[in-house]
C-alpha cells in the first residue's frame, strides 16, 4: 500500500462564516460522518503561505527573529509570508519574501517540502523552498513596519539549528520542518533530487 495523503471531501450539510478578518476567516461546517451522524467543525480559512530555507555556501541558514504576539515570544524563523494574491505563483511569492525580509536573492530554487500547519483546525498550506547561491539584492532595502521593524537577522550553521530544534529551543514550524527536511535530504539522495521550484501544488493551485 502506498503511504500517501489522498484528496477526499465529506458531505457538508450547512456552512457559515461567523468571523472575517483582513487575511483569514473562521468557518463553521456541519459535516456528515461515516456513521451518518453530523458533526460541527470550526476552522480557520487561510490563503496559504510560502517559506524559504536560504542556505549559503558555508552551510549556514538565513534566519530572522521576530515577535509573535499569540505565543508571547520572539521566535527564530526562516523568511515566510502569505499567499494573499489569488493565483500567485508561490515561487514568485517566496522570492519576494526573501527580498523583503532579508534583502537577499538566490539563483537555485527547489521545493523542500509541502505541509499543512494545523489541519485539525486550519486549512493553511505552506510550501517550503530551498534557496541556494545567495547574494545581496540590488537597490534599496524594503521598508518594514510593525513587528518586522524589530527583526534581527543571522546566518546560523544548519547543525546548530537541528540541535536547537531537538533540544526544544526553537519552535517555529517552518524552521523546524525546513531544517529537518534539509538534513534528511542531505543524508539521502541529496538536494539535486528535490522537486523543481515549479512543481505542482494541489493544495494551492497556482498560475504558471
PDB file of C-alpha atoms in Angstrom:
ATOM      1  CA  UNK A   1       0.000   0.000   0.000  1.00  0.00           C
ATOM      2  CA  UNK A   2       1.312   3.440  -0.938  1.00  0.00           C
ATOM      3  CA  UNK A   3       1.671   5.687   2.104  1.00  0.00           C
ATOM      4  CA  UNK A   4       0.453   8.999   0.771  1.00  0.00           C
ATOM      5  CA  UNK A   5      -2.246  11.548   1.513  1.00  0.00           C
ATOM      6  CA  UNK A   6      -5.286  11.469  -0.766  1.00  0.00           C
ATOM      7  CA  UNK A   7      -7.960  14.007  -1.629  1.00  0.00           C
ATOM      8  CA  UNK A   8     -11.389  13.372  -0.100  1.00  0.00           C
ATOM      9  CA  UNK A   9     -14.337  15.578   0.799  1.00  0.00           C
ATOM     10  CA  UNK A  10     -17.152  14.538   3.112  1.00  0.00           C
ATOM     11  CA  UNK A  11     -20.649  15.954   2.648  1.00  0.00           C
ATOM     12  CA  UNK A  12     -21.318  19.357   4.218  1.00  0.00           C
ATOM     13  CA  UNK A  13     -24.978  19.970   5.047  1.00  0.00           C
ATOM     14  CA  UNK A  14     -24.614  23.557   6.294  1.00  0.00           C
ATOM     15  CA  UNK A  15     -21.888  26.191   6.437  1.00  0.00           C
ATOM     16  CA  UNK A  16     -21.468  29.634   7.959  1.00  0.00           C
ATOM     17  CA  UNK A  17     -18.684  32.224   8.365  1.00  0.00           C
ATOM     18  CA  UNK A  18     -19.064  33.775  11.842  1.00  0.00           C
ATOM     19  CA  UNK A  19     -15.850  35.827  11.567  1.00  0.00           C
ATOM     20  CA  UNK A  20     -14.000  37.554   8.724  1.00  0.00           C
ATOM     21  CA  UNK A  21     -10.596  39.175   9.266  1.00  0.00           C
ATOM     22  CA  UNK A  22      -8.211  41.041   6.985  1.00  0.00           C
ATOM     23  CA  UNK A  23      -6.474  37.902   5.713  1.00  0.00           C
ATOM     24  CA  UNK A  24      -8.260  34.939   7.290  1.00  0.00           C
ATOM     25  CA  UNK A  25     -11.728  33.952   8.443  1.00  0.00           C
ATOM     26  CA  UNK A  26     -13.433  31.320  10.594  1.00  0.00           C
ATOM     27  CA  UNK A  27     -15.851  28.866   9.004  1.00  0.00           C
ATOM     28  CA  UNK A  28     -18.330  26.513  10.649  1.00  0.00           C
ATOM     29  CA  UNK A  29     -19.337  23.401   8.683  1.00  0.00           C
ATOM     30  CA  UNK A  30     -21.808  20.651   9.566  1.00  0.00           C
ATOM     31  CA  UNK A  31     -20.081  17.514   8.243  1.00  0.00           C
ATOM     32  CA  UNK A  32     -21.635  14.089   7.691  1.00  0.00           C
ATOM     33  CA  UNK A  33     -19.530  11.425   9.445  1.00  0.00           C
ATOM     34  CA  UNK A  34     -19.053   7.852   8.130  1.00  0.00           C
ATOM     35  CA  UNK A  35     -21.680   6.554  10.565  1.00  0.00           C
ATOM     36  CA  UNK A  36     -24.251   9.067   9.291  1.00  0.00           C
ATOM     37  CA  UNK A  37     -24.102  11.452  12.213  1.00  0.00           C
ATOM     38  CA  UNK A  38     -23.475  15.158  11.641  1.00  0.00           C
ATOM     39  CA  UNK A  39     -20.612  16.880  13.478  1.00  0.00           C
ATOM     40  CA  UNK A  40     -19.912  20.612  13.625  1.00  0.00           C
ATOM     41  CA  UNK A  41     -16.378  21.657  12.724  1.00  0.00           C
ATOM     42  CA  UNK A  42     -14.962  25.171  13.233  1.00  0.00           C
ATOM     43  CA  UNK A  43     -11.749  26.035  11.394  1.00  0.00           C
ATOM     44  CA  UNK A  44      -9.689  28.941  10.149  1.00  0.00           C
ATOM     45  CA  UNK A  45      -9.740  29.596   6.406  1.00  0.00           C
ATOM     46  CA  UNK A  46      -6.266  30.684   5.321  1.00  0.00           C
ATOM     47  CA  UNK A  47      -4.849  31.794   1.933  1.00  0.00           C
ATOM     48  CA  UNK A  48      -1.707  29.682   2.340  1.00  0.00           C
ATOM     49  CA  UNK A  49       1.930  30.623   2.821  1.00  0.00           C
ATOM     50  CA  UNK A  50       5.432  30.188   1.481  1.00  0.00           C
ATOM     51  CA  UNK A  51       8.683  29.909   3.430  1.00  0.00           C
ATOM     52  CA  UNK A  52      12.317  29.960   2.337  1.00  0.00           C
ATOM     53  CA  UNK A  53      15.203  27.976   3.785  1.00  0.00           C
ATOM     54  CA  UNK A  54      18.075  30.014   2.338  1.00  0.00           C
ATOM     55  CA  UNK A  55      21.369  28.106   2.558  1.00  0.00           C
ATOM     56  CA  UNK A  56      24.660  29.889   1.889  1.00  0.00           C
ATOM     57  CA  UNK A  57      27.930  28.459   0.580  1.00  0.00           C
ATOM     58  CA  UNK A  58      29.190  27.912   4.139  1.00  0.00           C
ATOM     59  CA  UNK A  59      26.251  25.700   5.116  1.00  0.00           C
ATOM     60  CA  UNK A  60      24.563  28.431   7.136  1.00  0.00           C
ATOM     61  CA  UNK A  61      20.826  29.115   7.108  1.00  0.00           C
ATOM     62  CA  UNK A  62      19.454  32.648   6.969  1.00  0.00           C
ATOM     63  CA  UNK A  63      17.142  33.133   9.952  1.00  0.00           C
ATOM     64  CA  UNK A  64      15.327  36.070  11.494  1.00  0.00           C
ATOM     65  CA  UNK A  65      13.999  36.740  14.986  1.00  0.00           C
ATOM     66  CA  UNK A  66      10.521  38.201  15.234  1.00  0.00           C
ATOM     67  CA  UNK A  67       7.951  38.864  17.960  1.00  0.00           C
ATOM     68  CA  UNK A  68       4.846  36.672  17.677  1.00  0.00           C
ATOM     69  CA  UNK A  69       2.068  38.048  19.817  1.00  0.00           C
ATOM     70  CA  UNK A  70      -0.222  34.967  20.047  1.00  0.00           C
ATOM     71  CA  UNK A  71       2.549  32.947  21.746  1.00  0.00           C
ATOM     72  CA  UNK A  72       4.176  35.939  23.521  1.00  0.00           C
ATOM     73  CA  UNK A  73       7.646  35.013  22.288  1.00  0.00           C
ATOM     74  CA  UNK A  74      10.348  36.178  19.945  1.00  0.00           C
ATOM     75  CA  UNK A  75      10.898  33.252  17.602  1.00  0.00           C
ATOM     76  CA  UNK A  76      13.761  32.430  15.285  1.00  0.00           C
ATOM     77  CA  UNK A  77      12.201  31.772  11.882  1.00  0.00           C
ATOM     78  CA  UNK A  78      13.013  31.450   8.202  1.00  0.00           C
ATOM     79  CA  UNK A  79      11.649  34.088   5.790  1.00  0.00           C
ATOM     80  CA  UNK A  80       7.968  33.475   5.079  1.00  0.00           C
ATOM     81  CA  UNK A  81       4.789  35.205   4.022  1.00  0.00           C
ATOM     82  CA  UNK A  82       1.174  34.846   2.974  1.00  0.00           C
ATOM     83  CA  UNK A  83      -0.097  33.896  -0.462  1.00  0.00           C
ATOM     84  CA  UNK A  84      -2.509  36.807  -0.319  1.00  0.00           C
ATOM     85  CA  UNK A  85      -2.558  37.453  -4.091  1.00  0.00           C
ATOM     86  CA  UNK A  86      -5.083  34.969  -5.592  1.00  0.00           C
ATOM     87  CA  UNK A  87      -3.457  32.556  -8.026  1.00  0.00           C
ATOM     88  CA  UNK A  88       0.050  33.916  -7.417  1.00  0.00           C
ATOM     89  CA  UNK A  89       2.916  31.602  -8.288  1.00  0.00           C
ATOM     90  CA  UNK A  90       4.369  30.500  -4.923  1.00  0.00           C
ATOM     91  CA  UNK A  91       7.925  30.793  -6.234  1.00  0.00           C
ATOM     92  CA  UNK A  92       7.310  34.458  -7.036  1.00  0.00           C
ATOM     93  CA  UNK A  93       5.939  34.983  -3.540  1.00  0.00           C
ATOM     94  CA  UNK A  94       8.929  33.212  -1.964  1.00  0.00           C
ATOM     95  CA  UNK A  95      11.409  35.309  -3.932  1.00  0.00           C
ATOM     96  CA  UNK A  96       9.597  38.444  -2.813  1.00  0.00           C
ATOM     97  CA  UNK A  97       9.644  37.409   0.854  1.00  0.00           C
ATOM     98  CA  UNK A  98      13.372  36.647   0.740  1.00  0.00           C
ATOM     99  CA  UNK A  99      13.999  40.084  -0.736  1.00  0.00           C
ATOM    100  CA  UNK A 100      11.681  41.984   1.617  1.00  0.00           C
ATOM    101  CA  UNK A 101      12.754  40.299   4.845  1.00  0.00           C
ATOM    102  CA  UNK A 102      16.465  39.740   4.180  1.00  0.00           C
ATOM    103  CA  UNK A 103      17.375  41.802   1.074  1.00  0.00           C
ATOM    104  CA  UNK A 104      18.764  38.611  -0.459  1.00  0.00           C
ATOM    105  CA  UNK A 105      18.265  36.900  -3.825  1.00  0.00           C
ATOM    106  CA  UNK A 106      19.021  33.317  -4.851  1.00  0.00           C
ATOM    107  CA  UNK A 107      19.826  31.581  -8.139  1.00  0.00           C
ATOM    108  CA  UNK A 108      18.929  27.972  -7.317  1.00  0.00           C
ATOM    109  CA  UNK A 109      15.388  27.239  -6.073  1.00  0.00           C
ATOM    110  CA  UNK A 110      13.819  23.865  -5.243  1.00  0.00           C
ATOM    111  CA  UNK A 111      10.774  22.651  -3.342  1.00  0.00           C
ATOM    112  CA  UNK A 112      11.948  21.323   0.004  1.00  0.00           C
ATOM    113  CA  UNK A 113       8.566  20.151   1.290  1.00  0.00           C
ATOM    114  CA  UNK A 114       4.845  20.986   1.496  1.00  0.00           C
ATOM    115  CA  UNK A 115       2.955  20.901   4.794  1.00  0.00           C
ATOM    116  CA  UNK A 116      -0.406  21.658   6.401  1.00  0.00           C
ATOM    117  CA  UNK A 117       0.401  23.572   9.581  1.00  0.00           C
ATOM    118  CA  UNK A 118      -2.588  22.597  11.743  1.00  0.00           C
ATOM    119  CA  UNK A 119      -5.014  20.522   9.643  1.00  0.00           C
ATOM    120  CA  UNK A 120      -7.314  19.820  12.584  1.00  0.00           C
ATOM    121  CA  UNK A 121      -8.232  23.480  12.901  1.00  0.00           C
ATOM    122  CA  UNK A 122      -6.923  25.426   9.900  1.00  0.00           C
ATOM    123  CA  UNK A 123      -6.630  24.834   6.157  1.00  0.00           C
ATOM    124  CA  UNK A 124      -3.290  26.672   5.863  1.00  0.00           C
ATOM    125  CA  UNK A 125      -0.891  25.002   3.429  1.00  0.00           C
ATOM    126  CA  UNK A 126       2.771  26.025   3.333  1.00  0.00           C
ATOM    127  CA  UNK A 127       5.313  25.365   0.597  1.00  0.00           C
ATOM    128  CA  UNK A 128       8.866  25.487   1.949  1.00  0.00           C
ATOM    129  CA  UNK A 129      11.523  26.236  -0.652  1.00  0.00           C
ATOM    130  CA  UNK A 130      15.252  25.605  -0.534  1.00  0.00           C
ATOM    131  CA  UNK A 131      17.157  28.593  -1.943  1.00  0.00           C
ATOM    132  CA  UNK A 132      20.902  28.433  -2.724  1.00  0.00           C
ATOM    133  CA  UNK A 133      23.575  30.509  -4.439  1.00  0.00           C
ATOM    134  CA  UNK A 134      22.690  33.581  -2.387  1.00  0.00           C
ATOM    135  CA  UNK A 135      23.745  37.176  -2.936  1.00  0.00           C
ATOM    136  CA  UNK A 136      22.694  40.602  -1.768  1.00  0.00           C
ATOM    137  CA  UNK A 137      19.718  42.045  -3.655  1.00  0.00           C
ATOM    138  CA  UNK A 138      20.126  45.204  -5.673  1.00  0.00           C
ATOM    139  CA  UNK A 139      18.530  48.530  -4.840  1.00  0.00           C
ATOM    140  CA  UNK A 140      17.064  49.956  -1.661  1.00  0.00           C
ATOM    141  CA  UNK A 141      16.037  47.765   1.223  1.00  0.00           C
ATOM    142  CA  UNK A 142      12.308  47.133   1.588  1.00  0.00           C
ATOM    143  CA  UNK A 143      10.810  49.341   4.307  1.00  0.00           C
ATOM    144  CA  UNK A 144       9.380  47.079   7.006  1.00  0.00           C
ATOM    145  CA  UNK A 145       6.900  48.051   9.720  1.00  0.00           C
ATOM    146  CA  UNK A 146       5.127  46.797  12.865  1.00  0.00           C
ATOM    147  CA  UNK A 147       6.699  43.576  14.238  1.00  0.00           C
ATOM    148  CA  UNK A 148       9.045  43.338  11.250  1.00  0.00           C
ATOM    149  CA  UNK A 149      10.669  46.678  12.141  1.00  0.00           C
ATOM    150  CA  UNK A 150      12.250  44.949  15.156  1.00  0.00           C
ATOM    151  CA  UNK A 151      13.540  41.880  13.297  1.00  0.00           C
ATOM    152  CA  UNK A 152      17.052  40.553  13.804  1.00  0.00           C
ATOM    153  CA  UNK A 153      18.863  38.687  11.023  1.00  0.00           C
ATOM    154  CA  UNK A 154      21.516  35.999  11.391  1.00  0.00           C
ATOM    155  CA  UNK A 155      23.180  33.172   9.491  1.00  0.00           C
ATOM    156  CA  UNK A 156      23.387  30.024  11.583  1.00  0.00           C
ATOM    157  CA  UNK A 157      25.027  26.662  10.746  1.00  0.00           C
ATOM    158  CA  UNK A 158      22.427  24.048   9.827  1.00  0.00           C
ATOM    159  CA  UNK A 159      23.669  21.643  12.508  1.00  0.00           C
ATOM    160  CA  UNK A 160      23.195  24.301  15.217  1.00  0.00           C
ATOM    161  CA  UNK A 161      19.568  24.751  14.182  1.00  0.00           C
ATOM    162  CA  UNK A 162      18.983  20.994  14.217  1.00  0.00           C
ATOM    163  CA  UNK A 163      20.433  20.843  17.720  1.00  0.00           C
ATOM    164  CA  UNK A 164      18.159  23.701  18.825  1.00  0.00           C
ATOM    165  CA  UNK A 165      15.090  22.017  17.358  1.00  0.00           C
ATOM    166  CA  UNK A 166      15.773  18.704  19.095  1.00  0.00           C
ATOM    167  CA  UNK A 167      16.599  20.477  22.364  1.00  0.00           C
ATOM    168  CA  UNK A 168      13.211  22.223  22.354  1.00  0.00           C
ATOM    169  CA  UNK A 169      14.793  25.659  21.958  1.00  0.00           C
ATOM    170  CA  UNK A 170      13.391  26.502  18.506  1.00  0.00           C
ATOM    171  CA  UNK A 171       9.656  26.252  17.827  1.00  0.00           C
ATOM    172  CA  UNK A 172       8.651  27.934  14.573  1.00  0.00           C
ATOM    173  CA  UNK A 173       7.057  25.209  12.458  1.00  0.00           C
ATOM    174  CA  UNK A 174       8.550  26.265   9.109  1.00  0.00           C
ATOM    175  CA  UNK A 175      12.028  26.435  10.606  1.00  0.00           C
ATOM    176  CA  UNK A 176      11.612  23.069  12.345  1.00  0.00           C
ATOM    177  CA  UNK A 177      10.226  21.304   9.273  1.00  0.00           C
ATOM    178  CA  UNK A 178      12.669  23.031   6.932  1.00  0.00           C
ATOM    179  CA  UNK A 179      15.903  22.239   8.758  1.00  0.00           C
ATOM    180  CA  UNK A 180      14.905  18.639   9.463  1.00  0.00           C
ATOM    181  CA  UNK A 181      13.767  18.109   5.861  1.00  0.00           C
ATOM    182  CA  UNK A 182      17.032  19.527   4.528  1.00  0.00           C
ATOM    183  CA  UNK A 183      19.028  17.337   6.908  1.00  0.00           C
ATOM    184  CA  UNK A 184      17.111  14.290   5.647  1.00  0.00           C
ATOM    185  CA  UNK A 185      17.675  15.296   2.021  1.00  0.00           C
ATOM    186  CA  UNK A 186      21.410  15.737   2.561  1.00  0.00           C
ATOM    187  CA  UNK A 187      21.607  12.327   4.252  1.00  0.00           C
ATOM    188  CA  UNK A 188      19.586  10.695   1.460  1.00  0.00           C
ATOM    189  CA  UNK A 189      19.565  11.350  -2.278  1.00  0.00           C
ATOM    190  CA  UNK A 190      20.847  14.938  -1.968  1.00  0.00           C
ATOM    191  CA  UNK A 191      19.244  18.270  -2.748  1.00  0.00           C
ATOM    192  CA  UNK A 192      19.511  17.738  -6.511  1.00  0.00           C
ATOM    193  CA  UNK A 193      16.824  15.067  -6.116  1.00  0.00           C
ATOM    194  CA  UNK A 194      14.337  17.562  -4.640  1.00  0.00           C
ATOM    195  CA  UNK A 195      11.337  18.625  -6.702  1.00  0.00           C
ATOM    196  CA  UNK A 196      11.779  21.595  -9.060  1.00  0.00           C
ATOM    197  CA  UNK A 197      10.646  25.009  -7.845  1.00  0.00           C
ATOM    198  CA  UNK A 198       7.631  24.978 -10.197  1.00  0.00           C
ATOM    199  CA  UNK A 199       6.377  21.541  -9.091  1.00  0.00           C
ATOM    200  CA  UNK A 200       2.561  21.249  -8.900  1.00  0.00           C
ATOM    201  CA  UNK A 201       0.971  22.022  -5.544  1.00  0.00           C
ATOM    202  CA  UNK A 202      -2.570  20.608  -5.439  1.00  0.00           C
ATOM    203  CA  UNK A 203      -3.266  22.207  -2.049  1.00  0.00           C
ATOM    204  CA  UNK A 204      -2.829  25.673  -3.579  1.00  0.00           C
ATOM    205  CA  UNK A 205      -3.088  25.581  -7.393  1.00  0.00           C
ATOM    206  CA  UNK A 206      -1.257  28.477  -8.994  1.00  0.00           C
ATOM    207  CA  UNK A 207      -0.724  30.227 -12.317  1.00  0.00           C
ATOM    208  CA  UNK A 208       2.416  29.177 -14.202  1.00  0.00           C
TER     209      UNK A 208
END
